[in-house]
Coordinates of C-alpha atoms in Angstrom, one line a residue:
M26 CA 41.6 50.9 -10.0
P27 CA 39.2 48.0 -10.0
T28 CA 36.8 47.8 -13.0
R29 CA 32.9 48.6 -12.4
K30 CA 30.9 45.3 -13.3
T31 CA 28.1 46.5 -15.2
M32 CA 24.1 45.5 -14.6
P33 CA 22.8 43.0 -16.7
S34 CA 20.0 44.8 -19.2
K35 CA 16.3 44.3 -18.4
T36 CA 15.0 42.2 -21.0
R37 CA 11.5 43.9 -21.9
Q38 CA 8.8 41.2 -22.3
V39 CA 7.0 41.2 -25.6
I40 CA 3.1 41.3 -25.2
H41 CA 2.0 38.9 -27.8
N42 CA -1.5 39.4 -28.1
P43 CA -2.4 43.0 -26.2
I44 CA -6.3 41.7 -26.7
A45 CA -5.9 38.7 -24.8
R46 CA -3.6 40.4 -22.0
A47 CA -6.1 43.4 -21.7
P48 CA -7.1 44.6 -18.0
I49 CA -10.9 43.7 -18.3
L50 CA -10.1 40.0 -19.6
R51 CA -8.7 39.2 -16.1
K52 CA -12.1 39.5 -14.5
G53 CA -13.0 36.4 -16.6
G54 CA -13.2 32.6 -15.5
V55 CA -15.2 30.6 -13.4
H56 CA -18.2 32.5 -11.8
E57 CA -18.5 31.2 -8.2
P58 CA -19.8 32.8 -4.8
S59 CA -17.5 35.9 -3.7
K60 CA -15.1 35.4 -0.8
T61 CA -17.3 37.2 1.5
G62 CA -20.2 35.2 0.9
Q63 CA -18.2 32.1 1.5
R64 CA -17.3 33.4 5.2
M65 CA -20.7 34.3 5.8
R66 CA -21.8 31.3 5.0
D67 CA -19.0 29.5 6.9
K68 CA -20.2 31.8 9.9
Q69 CA -23.4 31.2 10.1
Q70 CA -23.0 27.3 9.6
L71 CA -20.3 27.3 12.6
Q72 CA -22.7 29.2 14.7
R73 CA -25.5 26.4 13.8
S74 CA -23.3 23.6 14.9
V75 CA -22.6 25.5 18.4
H76 CA -26.2 25.9 19.3
T77 CA -26.9 22.4 18.1
W78 CA -24.1 21.2 20.0
L79 CA -24.7 23.2 23.1
T80 CA -28.9 22.5 23.2
G81 CA -27.9 19.0 22.7
E82 CA -30.6 18.4 19.8
Q83 CA -29.4 15.4 17.2
E84 CA -30.0 16.2 13.7

């Protein structure tokens, strides 16, 4: 009868500083415009470019 191989036990990660790993602190970081705002800005810029190209206006 073949012997069963045991699965290696999973080691639990030790949290060294629970305050630094708090979920609310994940929201921190560089203040930058939202992705929605960036997408809207890009859309508007594209529409302006298309309009100037179609009308033949030069900047």
